[in-house]
Amino acid sequence: MVAKFDLNDDSVVVIIGTGAGGGVLANELAQKGVKVVALEAGGRYLPEDYINDEWESFGQLAWLDARTTSGDWRVAKDFSGLPAWIVKAVGGTTTHWAGASIRFQDHEWKALSTYGEVEGANLLDWPIDGAEMAPWYEKAEEKLGVTRTGNRPGLPGNNNYLVFEKGAKSLGYKEVHTGRMAIQSSDETGNRISCQQTGFCFQGCKWGAKWSAAYTDIPEGEATGNLEVRDRSHVAKILHDETGKVTAVEYFDKDGNKHTQKARIVCVAGNTIESPRLLLNSASEMFPNGLANSSDQVGRNYMRHVTGSVYAIFDKPVRMWRGTTMAGIVQDEARHDPSRGFVGGYELETLSLGLPFMAAFLNPGGWGRGFTTALDHYENMAGMWIVGEDIPQADNRVTLHPEQKDQWGLPIPNVHYSDHPNDIAMRDHAYKQGMAMYEAVGATRAFPTPPYPSTHNLGTNRMSEDPTKGVCNKWGQTHDIANLFISDGSQFTTGAAENPTLTIVALAIRQADHIAREMSAGNI
Amino acid sequence: MTKHDLRGLTRRQLLTRSLSAGALAVVGTGFIAAPDAAWAVEVTAITPEQMATLLQMARDIYPHDQVADKFYAVAVKGYDAEDRKEFVAAGIAELDAAAKAQGHAAYASIGWEEDRVKVLQAIETGTFFQTVRSGLVTGLYNQKEIWPIFGYQGESFSQGGYIERGFNDIDWL
Ligand SMILES: Cc1cc2nc3c(=O)[nH]c(=O)nc-3n(C[C@H](O)[C@H](O)[C@H](O)COP(=O)(O)OP(=O)(O)OC[C@H]3O[C@@H](n4cnc5c(N)ncnc54)[C@H](O)[C@@H]3O)c2cc1C
Ligand code: SF4
């Protein structure tokens, strides 16, 4: 039975956003008997609604509200109004995600101590470490059904992987496999259908083989009777009382009507651009710089991983689009080894785009025969994606646009990002290695493709031991306001080399435990 | 001379001499069409000559010799609208001015693709070029009908994915 809570019920936990962070937190709290209202800006879409068509699916699910960009990153030039590729739907970006689910390496929780001071960087150690996170990672892997963890076998390699693997092994790489994926790999080891190699993981898995909060955690939470998800509900502002405690949120429903939902606790999980935007848009007389912002770190340290792709053409067909989009990884370069000319490390992962997205992303702005002869050989193409740790910088930040407003009349976010020299050195190294992998298999032409709009958005409400250096403590609880939590990727202190979602989920499970405990102790 | 360039040449002759045999015909007052009538674009707001110039421009920006004119025509068809016609007229005037500056009569009258590309390069940072180019990224490549020409198979769910249809059938590694 799906719950229904009153707007004036001030005993509920309000969660803003239902993606990897918010969706999991909502279910975990509901399972513990905590009453939750989850407000989600997007609509509800289930596997039968997903579309095996890149642009149509993008139009259906992507967050397309106005945003602006600045800084020297290439995305600002190529996609000035689309800094990030994020989903607006129940389940958030877990509908579009590829499912790569890997843990941080132990040293990555301690970036400042491990790498030392880096010029221009705002590096910091996380207030938690690998040992503390290990049990939560295990729970997250169970929840997501991650392959190559527990008793779950790896996925079979598709054509794109087989080319990638051969190239990797030719270069002497050792840690090469079909990835740890939140995708069902066998009928015996989980309750989802196993992967049918359909190849539209980025468009929402129509089989439900891939984990997405939309059809797992959300309905499971609703089934407890403790969770009400209100879709098409865009939160505009978080309200507080004269003691500085948050008390309610204001949101617009699908018809543009404004409502106020009271709350005992508010958890912000709108992803790394919307979460700080909401805190900044909630500025008040008492908190003129925005909520939970005494440190001035809200919106700062925006990270998006060092990314880029390498595509290559061979003299024979590859047909990379067949099968899982990202089930393939080389982890040898993920180590911290400053002899390569940069701190931190990166992963190489298989990636394929369909023809329409390839045309948009292979070399944005490119035209003429140099460009079209590459697409002419689309059938003979293989591809990989680079994901590496980028350096947090104080001025890489989300701010409110001074003039432009969205459809609700709220100031839109500007996303400013400039590459750090360390990021550039890492990306160049990765391009070189990726191209060498394909050349080792006989590629006739290779392309170091620039970054796409950010799919991994992190860091703008970061965790810190010291309240002057970050927004929240090791539980995601804001330093300034005890009943206000950060529950998404924006709490990342540093980004590590790994795809972030497993860590977001592990933190959400851990946070649910903490919130439930603190509630019953009467502390919040 | 490639087939493509020949086609460009006949199109130019066509445009300058109006109706004659060739790969593309300005038919009557409001159409351009393939000679075998396999396809035709009706224009109502802009002139057939302007549409033909846009078509040539589309081919020169994203040249795929194996992709027929009709797909490019579909991709630029949206410019034939009352609220775009001034934009088109001004853009083509800019394009032709650039062609003249390089010693040609007009852009569409240039025989060699290489020479037309030089003219396009002269205007490539401008709004007209950028609008046409970026519109083509989806206007051309998102036509399902052209996907098979590139080998792309599109939607696969209805066929049960590739689990039994070659997801790992590579045989040359
Ligand atoms: C194509 C693609 C592939 C990816 N592949 C991987 C991968 O393989 N592995 C991996 O680890 N990660 C991957 N990611 C990244 C992953 O999806 C994100 O890191 C993760 O979903 C972020 O979780 P989140 O909770 O921070 O935000 P999201 O999952 O984005 O959820 C945020 C939700 O909040 C809602 N919201 C925002 N503002 C408001 C508001 N004001 N009011 C109400 N609701 C609001 C949004 O609509 C959204 O539903 C991928 C992303 C993309 C786009
Ligand atoms: S490849 Fe597998 S996981 Fe990806 S969408 Fe298809 S069935 Fe789902």
GROMACS .gro file of N, CA and C in nm, chain A residues 17 111 145 264 306 369 418 438 480:
model
   27
   17GLY      N    1   1.479   1.451  -0.468
   17GLY     CA    2   1.548   1.376  -0.573
   17GLY      C    3   1.546   1.227  -0.541
  111ALA      N    4   4.314   1.167  -0.034
  111ALA     CA    5   4.384   1.225  -0.148
  111ALA      C    6   4.491   1.326  -0.106
  145GLY      N    7   2.342  -0.596  -0.714
  145GLY     CA    8   2.372  -0.722  -0.783
  145GLY      C    9   2.493  -0.709  -0.873
  264ARG      N   10   1.054   1.688   0.929
  264ARG     CA   11   1.138   1.677   1.048
  264ARG      C   12   1.286   1.685   1.007
  306VAL      N   13   3.815   1.328  -1.494
  306VAL     CA   14   3.892   1.347  -1.618
  306VAL      C   15   3.832   1.246  -1.715
  369ARG      N   16   3.510   1.610  -4.484
  369ARG     CA   17   3.543   1.468  -4.505
  369ARG      C   18   3.627   1.406  -4.394
  418SER      N   19   3.734   2.461  -1.517
  418SER     CA   20   3.856   2.469  -1.598
  418SER      C   21   3.942   2.351  -1.560
  438TYR      N   22   4.441   0.018  -2.929
  438TYR     CA   23   4.374  -0.013  -3.055
  438TYR      C   24   4.475  -0.034  -3.168
  480ASP      N   25   2.629   2.301   0.951
  480ASP     CA   26   2.557   2.415   1.008
  480ASP      C   27   2.418   2.379   1.061
   0.00000   0.00000   0.00000
